[in-house]
CSV table of C-alpha atoms in Angstrom, one decimal:
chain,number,residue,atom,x,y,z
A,1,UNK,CA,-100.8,79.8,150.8
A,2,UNK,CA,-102.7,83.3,151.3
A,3,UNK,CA,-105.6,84.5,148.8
A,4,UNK,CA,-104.3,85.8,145.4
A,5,UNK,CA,-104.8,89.5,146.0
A,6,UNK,CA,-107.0,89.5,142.4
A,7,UNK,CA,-108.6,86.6,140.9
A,8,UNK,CA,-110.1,86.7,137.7
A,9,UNK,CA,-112.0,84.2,136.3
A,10,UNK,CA,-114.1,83.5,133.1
A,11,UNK,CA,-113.9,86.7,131.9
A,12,UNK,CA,-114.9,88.0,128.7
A,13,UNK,CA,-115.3,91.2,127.1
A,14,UNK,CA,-116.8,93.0,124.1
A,15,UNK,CA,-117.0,95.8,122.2
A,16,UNK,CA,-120.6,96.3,121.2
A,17,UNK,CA,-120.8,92.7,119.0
A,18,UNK,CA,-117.5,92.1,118.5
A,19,UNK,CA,-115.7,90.0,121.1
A,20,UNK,CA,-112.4,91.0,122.8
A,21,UNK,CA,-111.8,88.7,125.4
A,22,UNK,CA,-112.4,84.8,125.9
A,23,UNK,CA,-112.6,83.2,129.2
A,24,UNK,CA,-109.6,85.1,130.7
A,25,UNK,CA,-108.2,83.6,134.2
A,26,UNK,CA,-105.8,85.3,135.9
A,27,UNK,CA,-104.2,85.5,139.5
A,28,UNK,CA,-102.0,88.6,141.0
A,29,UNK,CA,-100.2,87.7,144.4
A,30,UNK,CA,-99.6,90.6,146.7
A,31,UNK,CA,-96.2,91.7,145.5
A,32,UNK,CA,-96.3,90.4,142.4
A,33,UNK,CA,-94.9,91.6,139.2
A,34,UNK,CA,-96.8,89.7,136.3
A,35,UNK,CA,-95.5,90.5,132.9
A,36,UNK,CA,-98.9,91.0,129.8
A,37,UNK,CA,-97.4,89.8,126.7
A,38,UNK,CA,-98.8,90.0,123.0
A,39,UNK,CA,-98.8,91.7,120.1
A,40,UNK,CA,-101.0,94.2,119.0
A,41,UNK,CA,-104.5,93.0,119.1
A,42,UNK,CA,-104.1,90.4,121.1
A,43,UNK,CA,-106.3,91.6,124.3
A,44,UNK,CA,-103.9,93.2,126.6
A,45,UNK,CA,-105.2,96.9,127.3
A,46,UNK,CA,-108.6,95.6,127.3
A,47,UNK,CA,-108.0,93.3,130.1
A,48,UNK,CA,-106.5,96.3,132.0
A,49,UNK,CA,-109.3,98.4,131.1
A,50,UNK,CA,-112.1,95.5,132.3
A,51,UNK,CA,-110.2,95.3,135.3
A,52,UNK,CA,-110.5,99.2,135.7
A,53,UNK,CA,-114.1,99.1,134.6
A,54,UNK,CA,-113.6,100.8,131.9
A,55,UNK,CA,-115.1,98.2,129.6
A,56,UNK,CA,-118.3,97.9,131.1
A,57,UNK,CA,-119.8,95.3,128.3
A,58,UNK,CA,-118.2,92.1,130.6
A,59,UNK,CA,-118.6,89.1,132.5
A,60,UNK,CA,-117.5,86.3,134.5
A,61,UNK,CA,-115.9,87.1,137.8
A,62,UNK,CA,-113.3,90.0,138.9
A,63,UNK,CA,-112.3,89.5,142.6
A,64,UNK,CA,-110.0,92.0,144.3
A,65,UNK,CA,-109.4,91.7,148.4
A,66,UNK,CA,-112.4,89.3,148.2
A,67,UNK,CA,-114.8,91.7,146.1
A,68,UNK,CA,-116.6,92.1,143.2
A,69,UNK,CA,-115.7,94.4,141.3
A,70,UNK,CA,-117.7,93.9,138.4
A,71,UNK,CA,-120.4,96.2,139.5
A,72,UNK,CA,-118.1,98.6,140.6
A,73,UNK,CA,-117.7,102.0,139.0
A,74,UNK,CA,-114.4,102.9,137.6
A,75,UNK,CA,-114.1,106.0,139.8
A,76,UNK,CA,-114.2,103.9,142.6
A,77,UNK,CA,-112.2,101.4,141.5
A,78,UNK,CA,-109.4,103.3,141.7
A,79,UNK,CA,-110.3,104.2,145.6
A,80,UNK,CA,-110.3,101.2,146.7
A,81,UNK,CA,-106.6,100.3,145.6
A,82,UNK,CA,-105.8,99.9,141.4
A,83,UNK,CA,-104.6,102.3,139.6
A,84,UNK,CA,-103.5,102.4,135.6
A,85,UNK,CA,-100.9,104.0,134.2
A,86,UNK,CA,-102.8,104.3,130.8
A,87,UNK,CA,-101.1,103.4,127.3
A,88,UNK,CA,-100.0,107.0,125.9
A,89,UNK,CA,-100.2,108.5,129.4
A,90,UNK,CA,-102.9,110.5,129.0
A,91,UNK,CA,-101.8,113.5,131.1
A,92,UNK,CA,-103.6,116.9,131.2
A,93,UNK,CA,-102.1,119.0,129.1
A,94,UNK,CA,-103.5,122.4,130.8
A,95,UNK,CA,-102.2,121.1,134.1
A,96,UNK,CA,-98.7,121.3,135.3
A,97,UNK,CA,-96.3,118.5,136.2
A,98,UNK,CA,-97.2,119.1,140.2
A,99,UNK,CA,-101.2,119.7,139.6
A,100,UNK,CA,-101.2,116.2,137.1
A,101,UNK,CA,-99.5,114.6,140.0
A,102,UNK,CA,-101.6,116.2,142.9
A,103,UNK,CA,-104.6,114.4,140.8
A,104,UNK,CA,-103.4,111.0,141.7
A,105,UNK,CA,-103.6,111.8,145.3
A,106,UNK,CA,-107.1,113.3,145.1
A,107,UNK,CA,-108.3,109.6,146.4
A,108,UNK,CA,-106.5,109.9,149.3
A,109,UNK,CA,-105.7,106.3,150.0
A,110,UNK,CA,-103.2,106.0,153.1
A,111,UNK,CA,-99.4,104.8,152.1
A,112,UNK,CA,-95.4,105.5,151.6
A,113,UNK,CA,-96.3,107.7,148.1
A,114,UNK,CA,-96.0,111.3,148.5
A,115,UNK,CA,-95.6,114.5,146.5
A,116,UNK,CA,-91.8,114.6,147.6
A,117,UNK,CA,-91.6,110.4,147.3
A,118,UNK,CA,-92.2,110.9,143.7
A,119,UNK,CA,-89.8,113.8,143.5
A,120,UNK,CA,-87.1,111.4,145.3
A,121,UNK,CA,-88.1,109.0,142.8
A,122,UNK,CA,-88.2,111.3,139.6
A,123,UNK,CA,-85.9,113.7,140.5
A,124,UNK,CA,-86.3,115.5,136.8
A,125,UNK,CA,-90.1,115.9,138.1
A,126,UNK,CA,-88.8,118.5,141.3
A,127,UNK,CA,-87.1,120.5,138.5
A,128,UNK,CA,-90.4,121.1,136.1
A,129,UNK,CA,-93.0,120.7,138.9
A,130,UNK,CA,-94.4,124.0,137.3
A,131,UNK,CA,-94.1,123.5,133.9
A,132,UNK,CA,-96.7,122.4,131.4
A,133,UNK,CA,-97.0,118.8,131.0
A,134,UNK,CA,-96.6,119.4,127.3
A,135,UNK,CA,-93.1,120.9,127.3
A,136,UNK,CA,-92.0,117.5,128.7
A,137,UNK,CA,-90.2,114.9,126.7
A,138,UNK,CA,-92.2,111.6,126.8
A,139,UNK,CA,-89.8,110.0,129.1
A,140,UNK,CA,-90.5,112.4,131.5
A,141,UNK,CA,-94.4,112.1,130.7
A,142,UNK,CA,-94.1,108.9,131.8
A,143,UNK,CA,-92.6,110.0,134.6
A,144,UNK,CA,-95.5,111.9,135.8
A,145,UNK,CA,-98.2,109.3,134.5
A,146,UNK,CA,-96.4,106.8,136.4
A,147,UNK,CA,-96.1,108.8,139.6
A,148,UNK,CA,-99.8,110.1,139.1
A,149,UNK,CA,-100.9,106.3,139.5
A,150,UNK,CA,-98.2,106.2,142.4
A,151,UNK,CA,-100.2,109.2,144.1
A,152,UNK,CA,-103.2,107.2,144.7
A,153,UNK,CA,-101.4,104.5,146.7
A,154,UNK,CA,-102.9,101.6,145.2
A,155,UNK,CA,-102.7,97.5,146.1
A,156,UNK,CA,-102.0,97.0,142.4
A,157,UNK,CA,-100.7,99.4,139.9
A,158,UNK,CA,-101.1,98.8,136.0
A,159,UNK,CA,-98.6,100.0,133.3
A,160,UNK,CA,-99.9,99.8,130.2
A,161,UNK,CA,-97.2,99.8,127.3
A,162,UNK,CA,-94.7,101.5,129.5
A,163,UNK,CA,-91.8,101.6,126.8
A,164,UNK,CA,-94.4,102.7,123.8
A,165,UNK,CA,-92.4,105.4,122.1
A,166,UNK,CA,-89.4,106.1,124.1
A,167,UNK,CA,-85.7,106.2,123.6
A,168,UNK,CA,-83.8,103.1,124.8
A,169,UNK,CA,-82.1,105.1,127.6
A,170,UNK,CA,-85.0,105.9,129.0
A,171,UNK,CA,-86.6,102.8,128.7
A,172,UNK,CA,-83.9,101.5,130.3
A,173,UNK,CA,-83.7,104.2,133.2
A,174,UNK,CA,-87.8,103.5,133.8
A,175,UNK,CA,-87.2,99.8,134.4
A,176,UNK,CA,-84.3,99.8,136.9
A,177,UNK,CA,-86.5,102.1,138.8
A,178,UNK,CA,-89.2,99.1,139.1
A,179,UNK,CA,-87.8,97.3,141.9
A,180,UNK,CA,-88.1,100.6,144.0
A,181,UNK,CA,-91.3,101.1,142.6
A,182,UNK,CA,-92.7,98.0,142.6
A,183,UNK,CA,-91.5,97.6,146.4
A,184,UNK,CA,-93.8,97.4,149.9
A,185,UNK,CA,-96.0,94.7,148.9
A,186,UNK,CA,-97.1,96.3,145.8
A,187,UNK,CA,-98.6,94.5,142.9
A,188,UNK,CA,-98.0,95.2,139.3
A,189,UNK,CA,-99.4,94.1,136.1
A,190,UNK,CA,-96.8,95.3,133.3
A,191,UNK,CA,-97.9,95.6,129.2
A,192,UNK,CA,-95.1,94.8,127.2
A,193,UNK,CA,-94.5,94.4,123.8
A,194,UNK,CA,-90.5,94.1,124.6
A,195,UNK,CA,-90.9,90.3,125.2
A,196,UNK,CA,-87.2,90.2,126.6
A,197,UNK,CA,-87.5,93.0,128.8
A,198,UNK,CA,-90.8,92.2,130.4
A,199,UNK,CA,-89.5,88.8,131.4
A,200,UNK,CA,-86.1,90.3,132.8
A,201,UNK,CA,-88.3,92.0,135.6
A,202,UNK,CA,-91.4,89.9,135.7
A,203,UNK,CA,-92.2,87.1,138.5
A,204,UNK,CA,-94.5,85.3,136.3
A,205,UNK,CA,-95.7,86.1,132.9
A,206,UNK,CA,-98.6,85.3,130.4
A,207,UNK,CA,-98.9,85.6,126.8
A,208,UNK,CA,-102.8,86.4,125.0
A,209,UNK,CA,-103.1,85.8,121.6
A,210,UNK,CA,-106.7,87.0,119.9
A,211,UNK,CA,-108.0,87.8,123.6
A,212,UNK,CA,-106.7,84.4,125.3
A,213,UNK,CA,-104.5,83.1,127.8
A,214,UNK,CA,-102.0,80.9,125.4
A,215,UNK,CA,-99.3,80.6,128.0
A,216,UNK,CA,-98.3,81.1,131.7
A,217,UNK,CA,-96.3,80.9,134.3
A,218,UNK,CA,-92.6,81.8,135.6
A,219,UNK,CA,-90.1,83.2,132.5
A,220,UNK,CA,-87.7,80.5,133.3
A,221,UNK,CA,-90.2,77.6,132.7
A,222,UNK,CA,-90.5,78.0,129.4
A,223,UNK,CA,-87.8,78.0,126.8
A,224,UNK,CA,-87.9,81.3,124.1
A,225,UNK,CA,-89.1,79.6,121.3
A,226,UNK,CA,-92.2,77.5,123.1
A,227,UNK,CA,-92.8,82.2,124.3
A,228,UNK,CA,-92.3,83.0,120.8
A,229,UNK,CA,-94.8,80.5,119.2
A,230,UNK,CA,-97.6,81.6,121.7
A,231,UNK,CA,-96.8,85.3,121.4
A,232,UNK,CA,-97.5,84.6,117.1
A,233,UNK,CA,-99.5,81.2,117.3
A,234,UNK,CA,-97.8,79.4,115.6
């Protein structure tokens, strides 16, 4: 079996004295699609952000392609090869559809992900490249946040509630576009609240409750109430 292409082990995190994260192992296979489930509170984004070094007040051990990345600034985090699609997307609103996704690319990391890729995979994204990312409906916000993090070619790409706030069509037209997205050997790490549709597209899965690991492994292992007693703790 190869190397996990992320290992992370031990791993807790704080903000100032309060404590978000408890001893937090986790493995991401090259290719991988691993579903975050939890409710609100229960650690998610924080992981994400500690593997984006974003939470800086951390420790234990964060391994991507063999390195640390603990001492790692965030900036360059995303150079070598992980990118995050942030909770609320986050786009710059005095920047156009095209210039928010020319951002991404600024990196500069080889791979398949283009201006015009993105297009072909958005193609709602072509027709407002010019617009203002504020005249866009959130779907299509997501659209651009998710092809922004696309832009940078990365090993692993994080989506961070990718359904928060959006219509059930859309939602649903965002995840059959995983497969394609998630294709090539990349890696994703998906933030889901929708227990049912996270495990309808994940490869494995693991459920935090109050910043720890209560349950993990494939969807199929585990029957829906054992899921729904971790995801509330009871």
């Amino acid at each position: 079996m190869s190397e996990p292409l992320l290992t992370v082990e031990r791993l807790n995190a704080f903000y100032g004295d309060a404590q978000a994260l408890f001893d937090v192992d986790l493995t991401l296979a090259r290719g991988e699609l691993l579903a975050l489930i939890g409710a609100n509170g229960a650690g998610k984004s924080t992981l994400l952000k500690c593997l984006t070094g974003l939470v800086k007040n951390r420790t234990g051990t964060i391994r991507f392609k063999g390195e640390d990345l603990i001492p790692v600034p965030a900036f360059e985090i995303t150079a070598r090869g992980i990118a995050l699609v942030p909770e609320g997307r986050r786009l710059f609103p005095s920047l156009s559809v095209e210039e928010n996704l020319l951002l991404g690319g600024k990196v500069a990391r080889p791979g398949a992900w283009s201006l015009e890729a993105i297009y072909d995979l958005f193609p709602i994204l072509k027709e407002k490249r010019k617009s203002p990312s504020t005249l866009l409906s959130g779907g299509q916000q997501q659209m651009v946040a998710i092809g922004r993090g696309l832009m940078s070619n990365p090993d692993i790409l994080l989506l961070d509630e990718l359904s928060l706030g959006l219509a059930p069509v859309v939602i649903k037209d965002i995840y059959d576009l995983l497969p394609k997205i998630a294709g090539n050997g990349l890696s994703v790490i998906l933030v889901e609240q929708d227990v049912s549709r996270a495990l309808g597209v994940a490869d494995r899965f693991m459920c935090m409750l109050e910043g720890k690991v209560k349950l993990e492994g494939r969807p199929d292992a585990f029957g829906r109430e054992e899921i729904t007693n971790a995801y509330f703790g009871t």
